[in-house]
């Protein structure tokens, strides 16, 4: 049995507001598990149900085999980090961290040692006696993380802890959070609406949409093998090919038009990095087009091309001076069978990558 198991969790706030609809997740010991989804999809509601701040309408939650719904929140031994740092401005950094230990009857000597350890883990030792008021958002959030850690929680929950920080700090602190989590080795659930952040720090990701689970998998599975159109669109950039005769000609050229498994496909898509510019090569179809925009990003370039299948973004890796394109330039976009991802009318993935046996 999994360390944390949520099964068939449903939360009904009002007759017409079902924030969670039979959500099941399982988190293993030491795992960094992320809930990823757009605003309003139920991430916070699920986290709060695990922490005990709100109860489920129905469903079960077990931690290490015990029924968590019967344990009051303060006895669950769960550490929580919030989006707003929730630090006490009038308490020093170390008193802020020690605060979590107050109701737990920890001796003064133990408190001192544990606070020191937690501050060392988040690299705030030098600032222990300061007041948080004058500190940066990143430092305040480290106080929040230390305060959650100091109770030696059985589970660490983080609800969008980086969303109030600027972009550069967000990247720095997410790496730190990942390192700290691996070092203290606590099962953690991290909530974010930022797909890149989720891919960068998670062992596994649960993509949620409107109160339900869309897909659970490793970052590689979520990005490279999305099982639904929702997941494919939410994680990464996706070109959707316009329906019509040019699409049918393309499918014909790639031997997909009469492939039985492609019969239920309604939406055809391609990731920008799966398309090529220039010589199409063997096994690829060439789509003629005109460059409408060239964006150089250093490590890559994004080329927007107008084609008969609609506008397509093509990503070029390591673009040198020779691969620069001008607006209006005629190009050819190379598409392979493996470039395409197809989805049926209900948005479920149709497996078309390999030819029929
Ligand atoms: N206390 C509440 N009362 C009524 N509706 C709520 C309450 N909390 C959340 N909701 C609704 O439940 C849905 C999920 O909210 P939430 O879990 O906060 O989403 P997320 O964290 O993914 O942005 C939303 O439609 C939200 O408006
Ligand atoms: Mg939320």
CSV table of C-alpha atoms and ligand atoms in Angstrom, one decimal:
chain,number,residue,atom,x,y,z
A,1,UNK,CA,0.0,0.0,0.0
A,2,UNK,CA,1.2,3.5,-0.8
A,3,UNK,CA,2.4,5.8,2.0
A,4,UNK,CA,-0.3,8.4,1.3
A,5,UNK,CA,-3.4,7.2,-0.4
A,6,UNK,CA,-6.3,9.4,-1.4
A,7,UNK,CA,-9.1,7.5,-3.0
A,8,UNK,CA,-12.2,8.7,-4.7
A,9,UNK,CA,-12.0,12.1,-2.9
A,10,UNK,CA,-15.1,14.2,-3.6
A,11,UNK,CA,-15.7,17.7,-2.3
A,12,UNK,CA,-19.0,19.4,-2.9
A,13,UNK,CA,-19.0,23.0,-1.7
A,14,UNK,CA,-22.5,23.8,-2.8
A,15,UNK,CA,-25.1,22.0,-5.0
A,16,UNK,CA,-23.3,23.3,-8.1
A,17,UNK,CA,-19.7,23.5,-6.9
A,18,UNK,CA,-17.9,20.2,-7.0
A,19,UNK,CA,-14.3,21.1,-6.4
A,20,UNK,CA,-13.1,17.5,-6.4
A,21,UNK,CA,-14.7,14.7,-8.3
A,22,UNK,CA,-13.5,11.2,-7.3
A,23,UNK,CA,-9.8,12.1,-7.2
A,24,UNK,CA,-7.4,9.3,-6.4
A,25,UNK,CA,-3.6,9.8,-5.9
A,26,UNK,CA,-0.9,7.8,-4.2
A,27,UNK,CA,2.4,9.2,-2.9
A,28,UNK,CA,5.3,7.1,-1.8
A,29,UNK,CA,7.8,7.7,0.9
A,30,UNK,CA,10.4,10.3,-0.1
A,31,UNK,CA,8.5,11.2,-3.2
A,32,UNK,CA,8.2,14.7,-4.6
A,33,UNK,CA,4.7,14.7,-6.0
A,34,UNK,CA,3.2,17.7,-7.8
A,35,UNK,CA,-0.4,18.7,-8.4
A,36,UNK,CA,-0.5,20.8,-11.6
A,37,UNK,CA,-3.5,22.4,-13.1
A,38,UNK,CA,-5.1,25.7,-13.9
A,39,UNK,CA,-6.5,28.0,-11.3
A,40,UNK,CA,-9.8,26.7,-9.8
A,41,UNK,CA,-9.2,23.0,-10.6
A,42,UNK,CA,-9.2,21.9,-7.0
A,43,UNK,CA,-5.5,21.8,-6.0
A,44,UNK,CA,-5.8,23.8,-2.8
A,45,UNK,CA,-9.0,22.0,-1.9
A,46,UNK,CA,-7.2,18.6,-2.1
A,47,UNK,CA,-4.2,19.9,-0.1
A,48,UNK,CA,-6.5,21.3,2.6
A,49,UNK,CA,-8.4,18.0,2.9
A,50,UNK,CA,-5.1,16.2,3.4
A,51,UNK,CA,-3.9,18.7,6.0
A,52,UNK,CA,-7.3,18.6,7.7
A,53,UNK,CA,-8.4,22.2,7.2
A,54,UNK,CA,-11.5,21.0,5.4
A,55,UNK,CA,-13.1,17.6,5.3
A,56,UNK,CA,-14.2,15.7,2.1
A,57,UNK,CA,-17.8,15.1,1.2
A,58,UNK,CA,-16.8,11.5,0.5
A,59,UNK,CA,-13.7,9.4,-0.1
A,60,UNK,CA,-10.8,8.1,2.0
A,61,UNK,CA,-7.3,9.4,3.0
A,62,UNK,CA,-4.8,7.1,4.6
A,63,UNK,CA,-1.3,8.0,5.8
A,64,UNK,CA,1.0,5.1,6.6
A,65,UNK,CA,-2.0,2.8,6.7
A,66,UNK,CA,-4.0,4.9,9.2
A,67,UNK,CA,-7.3,6.7,8.3
A,68,UNK,CA,-6.4,10.4,8.3
A,69,UNK,CA,-9.9,11.7,8.2
A,70,UNK,CA,-10.4,10.6,11.8
A,71,UNK,CA,-7.2,12.5,13.0
A,72,UNK,CA,-7.7,16.2,14.0
A,73,UNK,CA,-5.5,18.5,11.9
A,74,UNK,CA,-3.0,19.4,14.7
A,75,UNK,CA,-2.3,15.7,15.3
A,76,UNK,CA,-1.6,14.8,11.7
A,77,UNK,CA,2.0,15.9,11.8
A,78,UNK,CA,1.8,17.5,8.4
A,79,UNK,CA,3.9,20.5,7.5
A,80,UNK,CA,2.4,23.2,5.3
A,81,UNK,CA,3.9,26.0,3.3
A,82,UNK,CA,1.6,28.7,1.9
A,83,UNK,CA,1.8,31.1,-1.0
A,84,UNK,CA,1.8,34.2,1.2
A,85,UNK,CA,4.7,33.6,3.5
A,86,UNK,CA,2.6,33.9,6.7
A,87,UNK,CA,5.6,34.9,8.9
A,88,UNK,CA,5.1,36.9,12.1
A,89,UNK,CA,6.8,40.3,11.5
A,90,UNK,CA,7.4,40.9,15.2
A,91,UNK,CA,9.2,37.6,15.8
A,92,UNK,CA,12.8,36.9,14.9
A,93,UNK,CA,13.6,34.4,12.2
A,94,UNK,CA,14.4,31.7,14.8
A,95,UNK,CA,11.3,32.5,16.9
A,96,UNK,CA,9.2,32.2,13.7
A,97,UNK,CA,10.6,28.7,13.1
A,98,UNK,CA,10.3,27.7,16.8
A,99,UNK,CA,6.7,28.7,16.7
A,100,UNK,CA,5.6,25.5,15.2
A,101,UNK,CA,7.1,23.5,18.1
A,102,UNK,CA,5.3,25.5,20.9
A,103,UNK,CA,2.2,23.2,21.1
A,104,UNK,CA,4.3,20.1,20.9
A,105,UNK,CA,6.0,20.2,24.3
A,106,UNK,CA,9.5,20.1,23.0
A,107,UNK,CA,12.3,20.9,25.5
A,108,UNK,CA,14.1,24.2,25.2
A,109,UNK,CA,17.4,22.4,24.3
A,110,UNK,CA,15.7,20.3,21.7
A,111,UNK,CA,13.9,23.3,20.3
A,112,UNK,CA,17.2,25.1,19.9
A,113,UNK,CA,18.8,22.2,18.1
A,114,UNK,CA,15.9,21.6,15.8
A,115,UNK,CA,15.5,25.3,14.9
A,116,UNK,CA,19.2,25.5,14.1
A,117,UNK,CA,19.0,22.4,11.9
A,118,UNK,CA,16.0,23.8,10.0
A,119,UNK,CA,17.6,27.2,9.5
A,120,UNK,CA,20.8,25.5,8.3
A,121,UNK,CA,18.8,23.5,5.8
A,122,UNK,CA,17.3,26.6,4.3
A,123,UNK,CA,20.5,28.6,4.6
A,124,UNK,CA,19.3,31.2,7.0
A,125,UNK,CA,21.6,30.6,9.9
A,126,UNK,CA,23.3,33.9,9.6
A,127,UNK,CA,20.0,35.8,9.8
A,128,UNK,CA,18.5,33.8,12.8
A,129,UNK,CA,18.2,36.9,15.0
A,130,UNK,CA,16.8,39.3,12.5
A,131,UNK,CA,13.2,40.4,12.1
A,132,UNK,CA,11.7,39.2,8.8
A,133,UNK,CA,10.2,42.5,8.0
A,134,UNK,CA,13.2,43.7,6.1
A,135,UNK,CA,13.8,40.5,4.3
A,136,UNK,CA,13.2,39.6,0.7
A,137,UNK,CA,10.3,37.4,-0.4
A,138,UNK,CA,12.6,34.5,-1.1
A,139,UNK,CA,14.1,34.7,2.4
A,140,UNK,CA,10.6,35.0,4.0
A,141,UNK,CA,9.5,31.9,2.1
A,142,UNK,CA,12.6,30.0,3.4
A,143,UNK,CA,11.4,30.9,6.9
A,144,UNK,CA,8.1,29.3,6.0
A,145,UNK,CA,9.8,26.2,4.7
A,146,UNK,CA,12.0,25.9,7.9
A,147,UNK,CA,8.9,26.3,10.0
A,148,UNK,CA,7.1,23.5,8.2
A,149,UNK,CA,10.2,21.3,8.4
A,150,UNK,CA,11.0,21.8,12.1
A,151,UNK,CA,8.1,19.7,13.3
A,152,UNK,CA,9.6,16.7,11.5
A,153,UNK,CA,6.4,16.2,9.5
A,154,UNK,CA,5.3,12.9,8.1
A,155,UNK,CA,4.2,14.8,5.0
A,156,UNK,CA,5.2,18.2,3.6
A,157,UNK,CA,2.5,20.2,1.7
A,158,UNK,CA,3.4,23.3,-0.3
A,159,UNK,CA,0.7,25.4,-2.0
A,160,UNK,CA,2.2,27.6,-4.7
A,161,UNK,CA,5.1,28.6,-2.5
A,162,UNK,CA,6.9,30.5,-5.2
A,163,UNK,CA,4.1,32.4,-7.0
A,164,UNK,CA,4.7,35.7,-5.2
A,165,UNK,CA,8.4,35.8,-6.2
A,166,UNK,CA,10.0,37.2,-9.4
A,167,UNK,CA,11.0,34.8,-12.2
A,168,UNK,CA,14.7,34.5,-11.4
A,169,UNK,CA,14.2,33.9,-7.7
A,170,UNK,CA,11.5,31.3,-8.5
A,171,UNK,CA,13.9,29.3,-10.5
A,172,UNK,CA,16.6,29.5,-7.8
A,173,UNK,CA,14.3,28.7,-4.9
A,174,UNK,CA,12.6,25.8,-6.7
A,175,UNK,CA,16.0,24.1,-7.1
A,176,UNK,CA,16.6,24.7,-3.4
A,177,UNK,CA,13.3,23.2,-2.4
A,178,UNK,CA,14.0,20.2,-4.5
A,179,UNK,CA,17.4,19.7,-2.9
A,180,UNK,CA,16.1,20.2,0.6
A,181,UNK,CA,13.2,17.8,0.0
A,182,UNK,CA,15.7,15.1,-1.2
A,183,UNK,CA,18.0,15.7,1.7
A,184,UNK,CA,15.3,15.5,4.4
A,185,UNK,CA,13.6,12.7,2.4
A,186,UNK,CA,10.0,13.5,3.3
A,187,UNK,CA,7.0,12.6,1.1
A,188,UNK,CA,5.9,16.0,-0.3
A,189,UNK,CA,3.0,17.3,-2.3
A,190,UNK,CA,3.7,20.5,-4.2
A,191,UNK,CA,1.0,22.6,-5.9
A,192,UNK,CA,1.6,24.8,-8.9
A,193,UNK,CA,-0.1,26.1,-12.0
A,194,UNK,CA,3.3,26.5,-13.7
A,195,UNK,CA,4.1,23.6,-16.0
A,196,UNK,CA,7.8,24.3,-16.3
A,197,UNK,CA,8.2,24.4,-12.5
A,198,UNK,CA,6.3,21.1,-12.3
A,199,UNK,CA,8.5,19.4,-14.9
A,200,UNK,CA,11.7,20.7,-13.3
A,201,UNK,CA,11.2,19.6,-9.7
A,202,UNK,CA,8.8,16.6,-9.6
A,203,UNK,CA,9.3,12.9,-9.3
A,204,UNK,CA,5.8,12.5,-10.5
A,205,UNK,CA,3.1,15.0,-11.6
A,206,UNK,CA,-0.7,14.7,-11.3
A,207,UNK,CA,-2.3,17.0,-13.9
A,208,UNK,CA,-5.7,18.1,-12.8
A,209,UNK,CA,-8.6,19.7,-14.7
A,210,UNK,CA,-11.9,20.9,-13.3
A,211,UNK,CA,-11.8,18.8,-10.1
A,212,UNK,CA,-10.6,15.5,-11.7
A,213,UNK,CA,-7.3,13.8,-12.4
A,214,UNK,CA,-6.3,14.0,-16.1
A,215,UNK,CA,-3.0,12.0,-15.9
A,216,UNK,CA,-0.4,11.0,-13.3
A,217,UNK,CA,3.1,10.3,-14.5
A,218,UNK,CA,6.8,11.2,-14.5
A,219,UNK,CA,7.6,14.6,-16.1
A,220,UNK,CA,8.8,12.7,-19.1
A,221,UNK,CA,5.5,10.8,-19.4
A,222,UNK,CA,3.4,13.9,-18.9
A,223,UNK,CA,5.3,15.9,-21.5
A,224,UNK,CA,6.3,13.2,-24.0
A,225,UNK,CA,3.3,11.0,-23.8
A,226,UNK,CA,0.2,13.0,-22.8
A,227,UNK,CA,-2.9,10.8,-22.6
A,228,UNK,CA,-5.4,13.6,-23.1
A,229,UNK,CA,-5.6,16.8,-25.3
A,230,UNK,CA,-6.0,18.8,-22.1
A,231,UNK,CA,-2.6,17.6,-20.7
A,232,UNK,CA,-0.9,18.0,-24.1
A,233,UNK,CA,-2.1,21.6,-24.3
A,234,UNK,CA,-1.5,22.5,-20.7
A,235,UNK,CA,2.1,21.2,-20.6
A,236,UNK,CA,4.3,22.7,-23.3
A,237,UNK,CA,3.5,24.3,-26.6
A,238,UNK,CA,1.2,22.5,-29.0
A,239,UNK,CA,0.4,23.2,-32.7
A,240,UNK,CA,-3.1,22.1,-33.7
A,241,UNK,CA,-3.4,21.2,-37.4
A,242,UNK,CA,-6.5,22.8,-39.0
A,243,UNK,CA,-9.0,20.2,-40.4
A,244,UNK,CA,-9.6,20.1,-44.1
A,245,UNK,CA,-8.2,18.7,-47.4
A,246,UNK,CA,-4.6,19.7,-46.7
A,247,UNK,CA,-4.7,17.7,-43.4
A,248,UNK,CA,-6.1,14.7,-45.3
A,249,UNK,CA,-3.3,15.0,-47.9
A,250,UNK,CA,-0.7,15.0,-45.1
A,251,UNK,CA,-2.3,12.0,-43.4
A,252,UNK,CA,-2.3,10.2,-46.7
A,253,UNK,CA,1.4,11.0,-47.3
A,254,UNK,CA,2.3,9.7,-43.8
A,255,UNK,CA,0.2,6.5,-44.4
A,256,UNK,CA,-2.2,7.5,-41.6
A,257,UNK,CA,-5.3,8.1,-43.7
A,258,UNK,CA,-6.3,4.4,-43.9
A,259,UNK,CA,-4.7,3.2,-40.7
A,260,UNK,CA,-7.4,1.7,-38.6
A,261,UNK,CA,-6.1,3.0,-35.3
A,262,UNK,CA,-6.2,6.6,-36.6
A,263,UNK,CA,-9.9,6.2,-37.5
A,264,UNK,CA,-11.2,7.8,-34.3
A,265,UNK,CA,-8.7,10.7,-34.4
A,266,UNK,CA,-10.4,14.1,-34.5
A,267,UNK,CA,-7.6,16.5,-33.5
A,268,UNK,CA,-4.1,16.2,-34.9
A,269,UNK,CA,-1.3,18.1,-33.1
A,270,UNK,CA,2.5,18.5,-33.1
A,271,UNK,CA,5.0,19.9,-30.7
A,272,UNK,CA,7.2,22.6,-32.1
A,273,UNK,CA,10.4,20.6,-31.5
A,274,UNK,CA,9.0,17.7,-33.5
A,275,UNK,CA,8.8,19.7,-36.7
A,276,UNK,CA,11.8,20.6,-38.8
A,277,UNK,CA,12.7,23.3,-41.3
A,278,UNK,CA,14.4,22.7,-44.7
A,279,UNK,CA,15.0,19.3,-46.3
A,280,UNK,CA,12.3,17.0,-45.0
A,281,UNK,CA,14.3,13.8,-45.4
A,282,UNK,CA,13.1,10.2,-45.9
A,283,UNK,CA,9.8,9.3,-44.3
A,284,UNK,CA,8.8,12.9,-43.8
A,285,UNK,CA,6.1,15.0,-45.5
A,286,UNK,CA,7.0,18.5,-46.5
A,287,UNK,CA,4.5,21.3,-45.9
A,288,UNK,CA,5.2,24.5,-47.9
A,289,UNK,CA,4.8,27.7,-45.9
A,290,UNK,CA,5.8,31.3,-45.3
A,291,UNK,CA,7.7,32.6,-42.3
A,292,UNK,CA,5.6,35.1,-40.4
A,293,UNK,CA,7.9,35.6,-37.4
A,294,UNK,CA,11.3,34.6,-36.2
A,295,UNK,CA,12.1,34.7,-32.5
A,296,UNK,CA,15.7,34.1,-31.5
A,297,UNK,CA,16.0,32.9,-27.9
A,298,UNK,CA,19.7,32.0,-27.8
A,299,UNK,CA,19.6,28.3,-27.1
A,300,UNK,CA,16.7,27.9,-29.6
A,301,UNK,CA,14.7,29.9,-32.1
A,302,UNK,CA,10.9,29.8,-32.6
A,303,UNK,CA,9.8,30.2,-36.2
A,304,UNK,CA,6.2,30.9,-37.0
A,305,UNK,CA,5.1,29.6,-40.4
A,306,UNK,CA,1.8,30.1,-42.2
A,307,UNK,CA,0.8,26.9,-43.9
A,308,UNK,CA,-2.3,25.3,-45.4
A,309,UNK,CA,-2.8,23.6,-42.1
A,310,UNK,CA,-2.8,26.9,-40.3
A,311,UNK,CA,0.0,28.7,-38.4
A,312,UNK,CA,2.7,26.4,-37.1
A,313,UNK,CA,5.5,27.1,-34.6
A,314,UNK,CA,8.7,25.2,-35.4
A,315,UNK,CA,11.4,25.1,-32.8
A,316,UNK,CA,15.0,25.1,-34.0
A,317,UNK,CA,17.7,24.1,-31.5
A,318,UNK,CA,21.1,25.8,-31.4
A,319,UNK,CA,20.2,28.3,-34.1
A,320,UNK,CA,23.3,29.7,-35.8
A,321,UNK,CA,23.5,32.7,-38.2
A,322,UNK,CA,22.7,30.4,-41.2
A,323,UNK,CA,19.4,29.2,-39.6
A,324,UNK,CA,18.0,32.8,-39.2
A,325,UNK,CA,14.8,33.3,-41.2
A,326,UNK,CA,13.3,36.5,-42.5
A,327,UNK,CA,9.6,37.3,-42.5
A,328,UNK,CA,8.1,36.4,-45.8
A,329,UNK,CA,10.7,33.8,-46.6
A,330,UNK,CA,9.4,30.6,-48.2
A,331,UNK,CA,10.2,27.5,-46.2
A,332,UNK,CA,9.2,23.8,-46.0
A,333,UNK,CA,8.1,22.3,-42.7
A,334,UNK,CA,9.0,18.6,-42.3
A,335,UNK,CA,6.4,16.4,-40.5
A,336,UNK,CA,6.9,12.8,-39.6
A,337,UNK,CA,4.5,10.2,-38.4
A,338,UNK,CA,6.2,10.4,-35.0
A,339,UNK,CA,5.8,14.2,-35.0
A,340,UNK,CA,2.0,13.9,-34.6
A,341,UNK,CA,-0.1,13.3,-31.6
A,342,UNK,CA,-3.8,12.5,-32.3
A,343,UNK,CA,-6.8,12.7,-30.0
A,344,UNK,CA,-10.4,11.4,-30.3
A,345,UNK,CA,-13.6,13.4,-30.0
A,346,UNK,CA,-13.5,13.0,-26.2
A,347,UNK,CA,-10.0,14.4,-26.0
A,348,UNK,CA,-8.4,10.9,-25.3
A,349,UNK,CA,-5.1,10.1,-27.0
A,350,UNK,CA,-5.2,7.9,-30.1
A,351,UNK,CA,-1.9,5.9,-30.5
A,352,UNK,CA,-0.7,6.5,-34.0
A,353,UNK,CA,3.0,6.9,-33.6
A,354,UNK,CA,4.0,3.5,-35.0
A,355,UNK,CA,2.6,2.0,-38.2
A,356,UNK,CA,0.0,-0.7,-37.9
A,357,UNK,CA,1.5,-4.1,-37.6
B,1,LIG,N1,-14.8,27.6,0.7
B,1,LIG,C1,-15.3,27.5,-0.5
B,1,LIG,N2,-16.6,27.6,-0.7
B,1,LIG,C2,-17.1,27.5,-2.0
B,1,LIG,N3,-16.4,27.2,-3.1
B,1,LIG,C3,-15.1,27.0,-2.9
B,1,LIG,C4,-14.4,27.1,-1.6
B,1,LIG,N4,-13.1,26.9,-1.8
B,1,LIG,C5,-12.9,26.7,-3.1
B,1,LIG,N5,-14.1,26.7,-3.8
B,1,LIG,C6,-14.3,26.5,-5.2
B,1,LIG,O1,-13.7,25.2,-5.5
B,1,LIG,C7,-13.1,25.2,-6.8
B,1,LIG,C8,-11.6,24.8,-6.6
B,1,LIG,O2,-10.9,25.7,-5.8
B,1,LIG,P1,-9.4,25.6,-5.4
B,1,LIG,O3,-9.2,24.3,-4.7
B,1,LIG,O4,-9.0,26.8,-4.6
B,1,LIG,O5,-8.6,25.6,-6.8
B,1,LIG,P2,-7.1,25.8,-7.1
B,1,LIG,O6,-6.3,25.7,-5.9
B,1,LIG,O7,-6.7,24.7,-8.1
B,1,LIG,O8,-7.0,27.1,-7.8
B,1,LIG,C9,-13.2,26.6,-7.3
B,1,LIG,O9,-14.3,26.6,-8.2
B,1,LIG,C10,-13.5,27.4,-6.1
B,1,LIG,O10,-14.2,28.6,-6.4
B,2,LIG,MG1,-5.0,27.2,-5.0
